[in-house]
PDB file of C-alpha atoms in Angstrom:
ATOM      1  CA  MET A1303     184.834 131.352  34.976  1.00  0.00           C
ATOM      2  CA  ALA A1304     184.197 133.051  38.315  1.00  0.00           C
ATOM      3  CA  PHE A1305     181.269 135.433  38.530  1.00  0.00           C
ATOM      4  CA  ALA A1306     182.359 138.805  39.909  1.00  0.00           C
ATOM      5  CA  ILE A1307     180.131 141.616  41.121  1.00  0.00           C
ATOM      6  CA  SER A1308     181.653 145.066  40.849  1.00  0.00           C
ATOM      7  CA  ASP A1309     181.993 147.421  43.810  1.00  0.00           C
ATOM      8  CA  GLU A1310     179.822 149.906  41.919  1.00  0.00           C
ATOM      9  CA  LEU A1311     176.994 147.393  41.597  1.00  0.00           C
ATOM     10  CA  LEU A1312     177.249 146.504  45.271  1.00  0.00           C
ATOM     11  CA  GLY A1313     177.319 150.203  46.122  1.00  0.00           C
ATOM     12  CA  ILE A1314     173.996 150.621  44.336  1.00  0.00           C
ATOM     13  CA  PHE A1315     172.075 147.606  45.618  1.00  0.00           C
ATOM     14  CA  MET A1316     173.592 146.708  48.990  1.00  0.00           C
ATOM     15  CA  PRO A1317     172.184 149.791  50.791  1.00  0.00           C
ATOM     16  CA  ILE A1318     168.714 148.928  49.443  1.00  0.00           C
ATOM     17  CA  LEU A1319     169.078 145.318  50.576  1.00  0.00           C
ATOM     18  CA  VAL A1320     170.270 146.455  54.024  1.00  0.00           C
ATOM     19  CA  TYR A1321     167.300 148.850  54.228  1.00  0.00           C
ATOM     20  CA  TRP A1322     164.780 146.033  53.730  1.00  0.00           C
ATOM     21  CA  ILE A1323     166.605 143.503  55.904  1.00  0.00           C
ATOM     22  CA  TYR A1324     166.766 145.928  58.836  1.00  0.00           C
ATOM     23  CA  SER A1325     163.171 147.034  58.289  1.00  0.00           C
ATOM     24  CA  GLY A1326     162.190 143.354  58.115  1.00  0.00           C
ATOM     25  CA  ILE A1327     163.840 142.705  61.467  1.00  0.00           C
ATOM     26  CA  TYR A1328     161.705 145.419  63.045  1.00  0.00           C
ATOM     27  CA  MET A1329     158.576 144.045  61.380  1.00  0.00           C
ATOM     28  CA  ALA A1330     159.391 140.525  62.570  1.00  0.00           C
ATOM     29  CA  MET A1331     160.024 141.763  66.105  1.00  0.00           C
ATOM     30  CA  GLU A1332     156.681 143.539  66.180  1.00  0.00           C
ATOM     31  CA  SER A1333     154.819 140.476  64.910  1.00  0.00           C
ATOM     32  CA  THR A1334     156.459 137.968  67.267  1.00  0.00           C
ATOM     33  CA  THR A1335     157.007 139.991  70.445  1.00  0.00           C
ATOM     34  CA  SER A1336     155.172 142.769  72.212  1.00  0.00           C
ATOM     35  CA  LEU A1337     157.057 146.032  71.823  1.00  0.00           C
ATOM     36  CA  ASP A1338     154.280 148.132  73.348  1.00  0.00           C
ATOM     37  CA  ASN A1339     156.531 149.138  76.263  1.00  0.00           C
ATOM     38  CA  TYR A1340     159.033 150.705  73.853  1.00  0.00           C
ATOM     39  CA  LYS A1341     156.718 152.428  71.362  1.00  0.00           C
ATOM     40  CA  LEU A1342     156.624 156.208  71.027  1.00  0.00           C
ATOM     41  CA  HIS A1343     152.985 155.997  69.917  1.00  0.00           C
ATOM     42  CA  SER A1344     150.143 153.566  70.441  1.00  0.00           C
ATOM     43  CA  LYS A1345     148.678 151.433  67.643  1.00  0.00           C
ATOM     44  CA  GLU A1346     145.561 153.600  67.867  1.00  0.00           C
ATOM     45  CA  ASP A1347     147.685 156.699  67.198  1.00  0.00           C
ATOM     46  CA  GLU A1348     149.197 155.052  64.149  1.00  0.00           C
ATOM     47  CA  ASP A1349     145.790 154.092  62.753  1.00  0.00           C
ATOM     48  CA  ASP A1350     144.205 157.481  63.482  1.00  0.00           C
ATOM     49  CA  LYS A1351     146.989 159.868  62.498  1.00  0.00           C
ATOM     50  CA  ASN A1352     148.668 158.246  59.505  1.00  0.00           C
ATOM     51  CA  LEU A1353     147.093 159.278  56.201  1.00  0.00           C
ATOM     52  CA  VAL A1354     148.400 156.496  53.987  1.00  0.00           C
ATOM     53  CA  SER A1355     148.310 152.687  54.038  1.00  0.00           C
ATOM     54  CA  LYS A1356     151.361 150.493  54.515  1.00  0.00           C
ATOM     55  CA  THR A1357     150.778 148.967  51.072  1.00  0.00           C
ATOM     56  CA  THR A1358     150.999 152.417  49.481  1.00  0.00           C
ATOM     57  CA  VAL A1359     154.120 153.191  51.518  1.00  0.00           C
ATOM     58  CA  PHE A1360     155.747 149.911  50.457  1.00  0.00           C
ATOM     59  CA  LYS A1361     155.113 150.600  46.757  1.00  0.00           C
ATOM     60  CA  GLY A1362     156.223 154.225  47.095  1.00  0.00           C
ATOM     61  CA  VAL A1363     159.517 153.302  48.750  1.00  0.00           C
ATOM     62  CA  LEU A1364     160.315 150.716  46.062  1.00  0.00           C
ATOM     63  CA  PHE A1365     159.638 153.231  43.296  1.00  0.00           C
ATOM     64  CA  THR A1366     161.774 155.923  44.935  1.00  0.00           C
ATOM     65  CA  GLN A1367     164.607 153.459  45.522  1.00  0.00           C
ATOM     66  CA  SER A1368     164.467 152.402  41.852  1.00  0.00           C
ATOM     67  CA  LEU A1369     165.015 156.005  40.763  1.00  0.00           C
ATOM     68  CA  GLN A1370     167.800 156.447  43.304  1.00  0.00           C
ATOM     69  CA  ALA A1371     169.494 153.274  42.078  1.00  0.00           C
ATOM     70  CA  PHE A1372     169.466 154.672  38.548  1.00  0.00           C
ATOM     71  CA  GLY A1373     170.906 157.954  39.827  1.00  0.00           C
ATOM     72  CA  ALA A1374     173.673 156.072  41.657  1.00  0.00           C
ATOM     73  CA  PHE A1375     174.413 154.101  38.471  1.00  0.00           C
ATOM     74  CA  LEU A1376     174.886 157.349  36.532  1.00  0.00           C
ATOM     75  CA  LEU A1377     177.132 158.738  39.285  1.00  0.00           C
ATOM     76  CA  PHE A1378     179.401 155.696  39.199  1.00  0.00           C
ATOM     77  CA  MET A1379     179.554 155.796  35.390  1.00  0.00           C
ATOM     78  CA  VAL A1380     180.606 159.462  35.437  1.00  0.00           C
ATOM     79  CA  THR A1381     183.205 159.052  38.181  1.00  0.00           C
ATOM     80  CA  ARG A1382     184.540 155.857  36.625  1.00  0.00           C
ATOM     81  CA  GLY A1383     184.945 157.705  33.328  1.00  0.00           C
ATOM     82  CA  ASN A1384     186.899 160.474  35.063  1.00  0.00           C
ATOM     83  CA  ASP A1385     189.214 157.917  36.681  1.00  0.00           C
ATOM     84  CA  ALA A1386     189.743 155.885  33.510  1.00  0.00           C
ATOM     85  CA  GLY A1387     193.225 157.236  32.868  1.00  0.00           C
ATOM     86  CA  ALA A1388     194.343 157.245  36.486  1.00  0.00           C
ATOM     87  CA  SER A1389     196.633 154.644  37.969  1.00  0.00           C
ATOM     88  CA  PRO A1390     195.027 152.068  40.293  1.00  0.00           C
ATOM     89  CA  ARG A1391     194.687 153.291  43.854  1.00  0.00           C
ATOM     90  CA  GLU A1392     196.252 151.539  46.788  1.00  0.00           C
ATOM     91  CA  PRO A1393     193.731 150.168  49.315  1.00  0.00           C
ATOM     92  CA  SER A1394     192.796 152.844  51.820  1.00  0.00           C
ATOM     93  CA  SER A1395     193.905 152.540  55.428  1.00  0.00           C
ATOM     94  CA  LEU A1396     191.330 152.421  58.221  1.00  0.00           C
ATOM     95  CA  ILE A1397     192.320 155.958  59.231  1.00  0.00           C
ATOM     96  CA  VAL A1398     191.637 157.247  55.711  1.00  0.00           C
ATOM     97  CA  ILE A1399     188.309 155.408  55.574  1.00  0.00           C
ATOM     98  CA  ALA A1400     187.312 156.779  58.988  1.00  0.00           C
ATOM     99  CA  ARG A1401     188.146 160.316  57.830  1.00  0.00           C
ATOM    100  CA  GLN A1402     186.107 159.805  54.674  1.00  0.00           C
ATOM    101  CA  PHE A1403     183.168 158.536  56.739  1.00  0.00           C
ATOM    102  CA  VAL A1404     183.220 161.631  58.959  1.00  0.00           C
ATOM    103  CA  ILE A1405     183.499 164.016  55.995  1.00  0.00           C
ATOM    104  CA  ALA A1406     180.676 162.216  54.173  1.00  0.00           C
ATOM    105  CA  MET A1407     178.490 162.340  57.298  1.00  0.00           C
ATOM    106  CA  LEU A1408     179.038 166.091  57.662  1.00  0.00           C
ATOM    107  CA  VAL A1409     178.388 166.746  53.961  1.00  0.00           C
ATOM    108  CA  LEU A1410     175.229 164.629  53.951  1.00  0.00           C
ATOM    109  CA  ASP A1411     173.950 166.254  57.147  1.00  0.00           C
ATOM    110  CA  THR A1412     174.582 169.752  55.793  1.00  0.00           C
ATOM    111  CA  TRP A1413     172.886 169.113  52.465  1.00  0.00           C
ATOM    112  CA  THR A1414     169.936 167.364  54.122  1.00  0.00           C
ATOM    113  CA  TYR A1415     169.392 170.094  56.714  1.00  0.00           C
ATOM    114  CA  PHE A1416     169.207 172.989  54.276  1.00  0.00           C
ATOM    115  CA  THR A1417     167.188 171.208  51.576  1.00  0.00           C
ATOM    116  CA  HIS A1418     164.852 169.673  54.156  1.00  0.00           C
ATOM    117  CA  ARG A1419     164.292 173.015  55.855  1.00  0.00           C
ATOM    118  CA  TYR A1420     163.634 174.744  52.528  1.00  0.00           C
ATOM    119  CA  LEU A1421     161.059 172.079  51.603  1.00  0.00           C
ATOM    120  CA  HIS A1422     159.196 173.088  54.754  1.00  0.00           C
ATOM    121  CA  GLN A1423     159.556 176.835  54.244  1.00  0.00           C
ATOM    122  CA  ASN A1424     158.491 176.856  50.596  1.00  0.00           C
ATOM    123  CA  LYS A1425     154.752 176.214  50.717  1.00  0.00           C
ATOM    124  CA  PHE A1426     154.541 175.076  47.091  1.00  0.00           C
ATOM    125  CA  LEU A1427     157.343 172.514  47.509  1.00  0.00           C
ATOM    126  CA  TYR A1428     155.971 171.350  50.838  1.00  0.00           C
ATOM    127  CA  ARG A1429     152.484 170.845  49.430  1.00  0.00           C
ATOM    128  CA  HIS A1430     153.614 169.066  46.270  1.00  0.00           C
ATOM    129  CA  LEU A1431     156.710 167.201  47.483  1.00  0.00           C
ATOM    130  CA  HIS A1432     157.558 166.954  51.164  1.00  0.00           C
ATOM    131  CA  SER A1433     154.020 166.609  52.541  1.00  0.00           C
ATOM    132  CA  ARG A1434     154.032 163.019  51.263  1.00  0.00           C
ATOM    133  CA  HIS A1435     156.635 162.025  53.859  1.00  0.00           C
ATOM    134  CA  HIS A1436     154.624 163.719  56.608  1.00  0.00           C
ATOM    135  CA  GLN A1437     151.580 161.617  55.809  1.00  0.00           C
ATOM    136  CA  LEU A1438     153.297 159.309  58.293  1.00  0.00           C
ATOM    137  CA  VAL A1439     152.804 161.208  61.530  1.00  0.00           C
ATOM    138  CA  VAL A1440     153.566 157.991  63.397  1.00  0.00           C
ATOM    139  CA  SER A1441     156.596 156.682  61.554  1.00  0.00           C
ATOM    140  CA  TYR A1442     157.697 153.069  61.220  1.00  0.00           C
ATOM    141  CA  ALA A1443     160.863 151.430  59.946  1.00  0.00           C
ATOM    142  CA  PHE A1444     160.223 150.765  56.260  1.00  0.00           C
ATOM    143  CA  GLY A1445     158.529 154.155  55.831  1.00  0.00           C
ATOM    144  CA  ALA A1446     161.860 155.967  56.200  1.00  0.00           C
ATOM    145  CA  GLN A1447     162.177 156.521  52.448  1.00  0.00           C
ATOM    146  CA  TYR A1448     158.519 157.152  51.766  1.00  0.00           C
ATOM    147  CA  THR A1449     159.019 160.440  49.957  1.00  0.00           C
ATOM    148  CA  HIS A1450     158.035 162.033  46.676  1.00  0.00           C
ATOM    149  CA  PRO A1451     160.430 160.610  44.040  1.00  0.00           C
ATOM    150  CA  LEU A1452     161.708 164.095  43.191  1.00  0.00           C
ATOM    151  CA  GLU A1453     162.455 164.749  46.849  1.00  0.00           C
ATOM    152  CA  GLY A1454     164.265 161.419  47.034  1.00  0.00           C
ATOM    153  CA  LEU A1455     166.458 162.469  44.118  1.00  0.00           C
ATOM    154  CA  LEU A1456     167.037 165.961  45.532  1.00  0.00           C
ATOM    155  CA  ILE A1457     167.908 165.027  49.108  1.00  0.00           C
ATOM    156  CA  ASP A1458     169.131 161.430  49.020  1.00  0.00           C
ATOM    157  CA  THR A1459     170.654 161.043  45.556  1.00  0.00           C
ATOM    158  CA  VAL A1460     172.225 164.506  45.201  1.00  0.00           C
ATOM    159  CA  GLY A1461     173.241 164.544  48.873  1.00  0.00           C
ATOM    160  CA  GLY A1462     174.746 161.080  48.562  1.00  0.00           C
ATOM    161  CA  ALA A1463     176.614 162.082  45.406  1.00  0.00           C
ATOM    162  CA  LEU A1464     178.090 165.136  47.134  1.00  0.00           C
ATOM    163  CA  ALA A1465     179.106 163.046  50.161  1.00  0.00           C
ATOM    164  CA  PHE A1466     180.734 160.469  47.862  1.00  0.00           C
ATOM    165  CA  ILE A1467     182.633 162.995  45.735  1.00  0.00           C
ATOM    166  CA  ILE A1468     183.720 165.453  48.449  1.00  0.00           C
ATOM    167  CA  SER A1469     184.875 162.725  50.852  1.00  0.00           C
ATOM    168  CA  GLY A1470     186.900 161.070  48.094  1.00  0.00           C
ATOM    169  CA  MET A1471     185.735 157.605  49.093  1.00  0.00           C
ATOM    170  CA  SER A1472     186.094 154.672  46.737  1.00  0.00           C
ATOM    171  CA  PRO A1473     183.107 152.676  45.423  1.00  0.00           C
ATOM    172  CA  ARG A1474     184.069 149.910  47.866  1.00  0.00           C
ATOM    173  CA  THR A1475     184.002 152.279  50.836  1.00  0.00           C
ATOM    174  CA  SER A1476     180.671 153.646  49.609  1.00  0.00           C
ATOM    175  CA  ILE A1477     179.137 150.172  49.996  1.00  0.00           C
ATOM    176  CA  PHE A1478     179.725 150.355  53.731  1.00  0.00           C
ATOM    177  CA  PHE A1479     178.947 154.045  54.130  1.00  0.00           C
ATOM    178  CA  PHE A1480     175.589 154.023  52.365  1.00  0.00           C
ATOM    179  CA  SER A1481     174.612 150.739  54.000  1.00  0.00           C
ATOM    180  CA  PHE A1482     175.341 152.484  57.313  1.00  0.00           C
ATOM    181  CA  VAL A1483     173.125 155.378  56.191  1.00  0.00           C
ATOM    182  CA  SER A1484     170.335 152.901  55.403  1.00  0.00           C
ATOM    183  CA  LEU A1485     170.577 151.374  58.869  1.00  0.00           C
ATOM    184  CA  LYS A1486     170.533 154.822  60.460  1.00  0.00           C
ATOM    185  CA  ILE A1487     167.499 156.224  58.645  1.00  0.00           C
ATOM    186  CA  VAL A1488     165.491 153.042  59.208  1.00  0.00           C
ATOM    187  CA  ASP A1489     166.303 153.208  62.913  1.00  0.00           C
ATOM    188  CA  ASP A1490     165.408 156.910  63.067  1.00  0.00           C
ATOM    189  CA  HIS A1491     161.923 156.094  61.763  1.00  0.00           C
ATOM    190  CA  CYS A1492     161.322 152.878  63.732  1.00  0.00           C
ATOM    191  CA  GLY A1493     159.006 154.589  66.234  1.00  0.00           C
ATOM    192  CA  LEU A1494     160.637 152.818  69.162  1.00  0.00           C
ATOM    193  CA  ARG A1495     162.946 153.693  72.022  1.00  0.00           C
ATOM    194  CA  LEU A1496     164.835 150.457  72.565  1.00  0.00           C
ATOM    195  CA  PRO A1497     167.263 149.734  75.421  1.00  0.00           C
ATOM    196  CA  GLY A1498     170.706 148.820  74.162  1.00  0.00           C
ATOM    197  CA  ASN A1499     170.105 150.233  70.667  1.00  0.00           C
ATOM    198  CA  LEU A1500     173.520 151.607  69.683  1.00  0.00           C
ATOM    199  CA  PHE A1501     172.153 154.172  67.230  1.00  0.00           C
ATOM    200  CA  GLN A1502     169.940 155.594  69.948  1.00  0.00           C
ATOM    201  CA  ILE A1503     172.763 155.558  72.506  1.00  0.00           C
ATOM    202  CA  PHE A1504     175.520 157.163  70.432  1.00  0.00           C
ATOM    203  CA  PHE A1505     173.487 159.613  68.338  1.00  0.00           C
ATOM    204  CA  ARG A1506     171.393 162.419  69.791  1.00  0.00           C
ATOM    205  CA  ASN A1507     169.728 162.543  66.384  1.00  0.00           C
ATOM    206  CA  ASN A1508     167.728 159.349  66.792  1.00  0.00           C
ATOM    207  CA  SER A1509     164.191 157.945  66.658  1.00  0.00           C
ATOM    208  CA  VAL A1510     162.964 160.180  69.487  1.00  0.00           C
ATOM    209  CA  TYR A1511     164.587 163.320  68.065  1.00  0.00           C
ATOM    210  CA  HIS A1512     163.084 162.740  64.631  1.00  0.00           C
ATOM    211  CA  ASP A1513     159.686 161.812  66.071  1.00  0.00           C
ATOM    212  CA  VAL A1514     159.400 165.395  67.366  1.00  0.00           C
ATOM    213  CA  HIS A1515     159.755 166.665  63.796  1.00  0.00           C
ATOM    214  CA  HIS A1516     156.987 164.348  62.544  1.00  0.00           C
ATOM    215  CA  GLN A1517     154.459 165.700  65.030  1.00  0.00           C
ATOM    216  CA  PHE A1518     152.193 168.637  64.193  1.00  0.00           C
ATOM    217  CA  TYR A1519     153.934 170.861  66.744  1.00  0.00           C
ATOM    218  CA  GLY A1520     157.433 169.981  65.496  1.00  0.00           C
ATOM    219  CA  GLY A1521     157.188 170.696  61.784  1.00  0.00           C
ATOM    220  CA  LYS A1522     159.338 173.838  62.065  1.00  0.00           C
ATOM    221  CA  TYR A1523     161.999 172.201  64.221  1.00  0.00           C
ATOM    222  CA  ASN A1524     164.514 169.340  64.314  1.00  0.00           C
ATOM    223  CA  PHE A1525     165.236 169.343  60.580  1.00  0.00           C
ATOM    224  CA  SER A1526     168.649 167.707  61.039  1.00  0.00           C
ATOM    225  CA  GLN A1527     169.114 164.242  59.556  1.00  0.00           C
ATOM    226  CA  PRO A1528     170.495 161.663  59.721  1.00  0.00           C
ATOM    227  CA  PHE A1529     173.479 161.924  62.084  1.00  0.00           C
ATOM    228  CA  PHE A1530     174.013 165.120  64.065  1.00  0.00           C
ATOM    229  CA  VAL A1531     171.952 167.949  65.573  1.00  0.00           C
ATOM    230  CA  MET A1532     174.485 170.727  65.014  1.00  0.00           C
ATOM    231  CA  TRP A1533     172.618 172.702  62.356  1.00  0.00           C
ATOM    232  CA  ASP A1534     169.433 172.783  64.430  1.00  0.00           C
ATOM    233  CA  LYS A1535     171.479 174.023  67.387  1.00  0.00           C
ATOM    234  CA  ILE A1536     173.394 176.638  65.373  1.00  0.00           C
ATOM    235  CA  LEU A1537     170.404 178.021  63.463  1.00  0.00           C
ATOM    236  CA  GLY A1538     167.806 177.968  66.223  1.00  0.00           C
ATOM    237  CA  THR A1539     165.566 175.159  64.965  1.00  0.00           C
ATOM    238  CA  TYR A1540     166.328 172.762  67.810  1.00  0.00           C
ATOM    239  CA  MET A1541     163.312 171.774  69.904  1.00  0.00           C
ATOM    240  CA  PRO A1542     164.201 170.205  73.261  1.00  0.00           C
ATOM    241  CA  TYR A1543     161.993 167.424  74.545  1.00  0.00           C
ATOM    242  CA  SER A1544     161.476 165.011  77.405  1.00  0.00           C
ATOM    243  CA  LEU A1545     160.642 161.318  77.203  1.00  0.00           C
ATOM    244  CA  GLU A1546     158.033 160.124  79.664  1.00  0.00           C
ATOM    245  CA  LYS A1547     156.486 156.723  80.346  1.00  0.00           C
ATOM    246  CA  ARG A1548     152.830 156.324  79.433  1.00  0.00           C
ATOM    247  CA  ALA A1549     150.587 154.686  82.028  1.00  0.00           C
ATOM    248  CA  GLU A1550     149.272 152.218  79.435  1.00  0.00           C
ATOM    249  CA  GLY A1551     152.805 151.327  78.298  1.00  0.00           C
ATOM    250  CA  GLY A1552     155.374 152.812  75.985  1.00  0.00           C
ATOM    251  CA  PHE A1553     156.726 156.354  75.870  1.00  0.00           C
ATOM    252  CA  GLU A1554     155.422 159.810  75.137  1.00  0.00           C
ATOM    253  CA  VAL A1555     157.654 162.483  73.672  1.00  0.00           C
ATOM    254  CA  ARG A1556     156.869 165.875  75.191  1.00  0.00           C
ATOM    255  CA  PRO A1557     158.358 169.097  73.817  1.00  0.00           C
ATOM    256  CA  VAL A1558     159.797 171.443  76.430  1.00  0.00           C
ATOM    257  CA  ASN A1559     158.219 174.920  76.599  1.00  0.00           C
ATOM    258  CA  LEU A1560     155.763 174.210  73.780  1.00  0.00           C
ATOM    259  CA  LYS A1561     153.951 177.534  74.330  1.00  0.00           C
ATOM    260  CA  GLU A1562     157.178 179.433  73.725  1.00  0.00           C
ATOM    261  CA  TYR A1563     157.807 177.541  70.487  1.00  0.00           C
ATOM    262  CA  ASN A1564     154.251 178.062  69.266  1.00  0.00           C
ATOM    263  CA  LYS A1565     154.693 181.807  69.936  1.00  0.00           C
ATOM    264  CA  ASP A1566     157.819 181.830  67.740  1.00  0.00           C
ATOM    265  CA  GLY A1567     156.093 179.897  64.965  1.00  0.00           C
TER     266      GLY A1567
END
């Protein structure tokens, strides 16, 4: 008898697998080649500014992902129960899938922006939840989902559920969408500006954009994640920046008109 894996099961575990494979590629690249000319921060910056060890980050990400996997399992059980009496759906066309992707991206971005911004504005929630993610001032690939478990459920699980339901995508489409999300968030936290990187070419919300938010001066700006910058632009939380070469190698992200932004904050 053939062993079959359901779309729901793949939708739960494939994004996690993609997350670690893509993170592993970055780790392998850093261990086998010198990426100093593409780093947004030096190794000394990483050692001095980060407040948590990579071992702790690794364990924290696995725990958060375990909770999110359980949340995704419950979501699929509920939606499967609602569809139990429905007739089987015809396979979606590429146009329908593309539309669902765009809707899901917009929903996820909207939910993430407003919840993320509120976690910064509410001092209690920032201190007890979101500050954990900002222990990584110098971010790296597999630290993308280093968050408090409750924050992971609030932003990622609830946001993902809304994107899934509102877009109307099938469990099979969700495999590809949430794997794409995993690739994007890992890349946004990689701490590198790489030539030819398609995420960094096609999305203005990329590793450099998000690095601004992780710095001490950028905590009140660039909340948008993971795809677009529209909410920052619309609501006045966009911080422009320039990217300059460091003499010792790599890049330095410099905010434009920092004095003006500090005055506002």
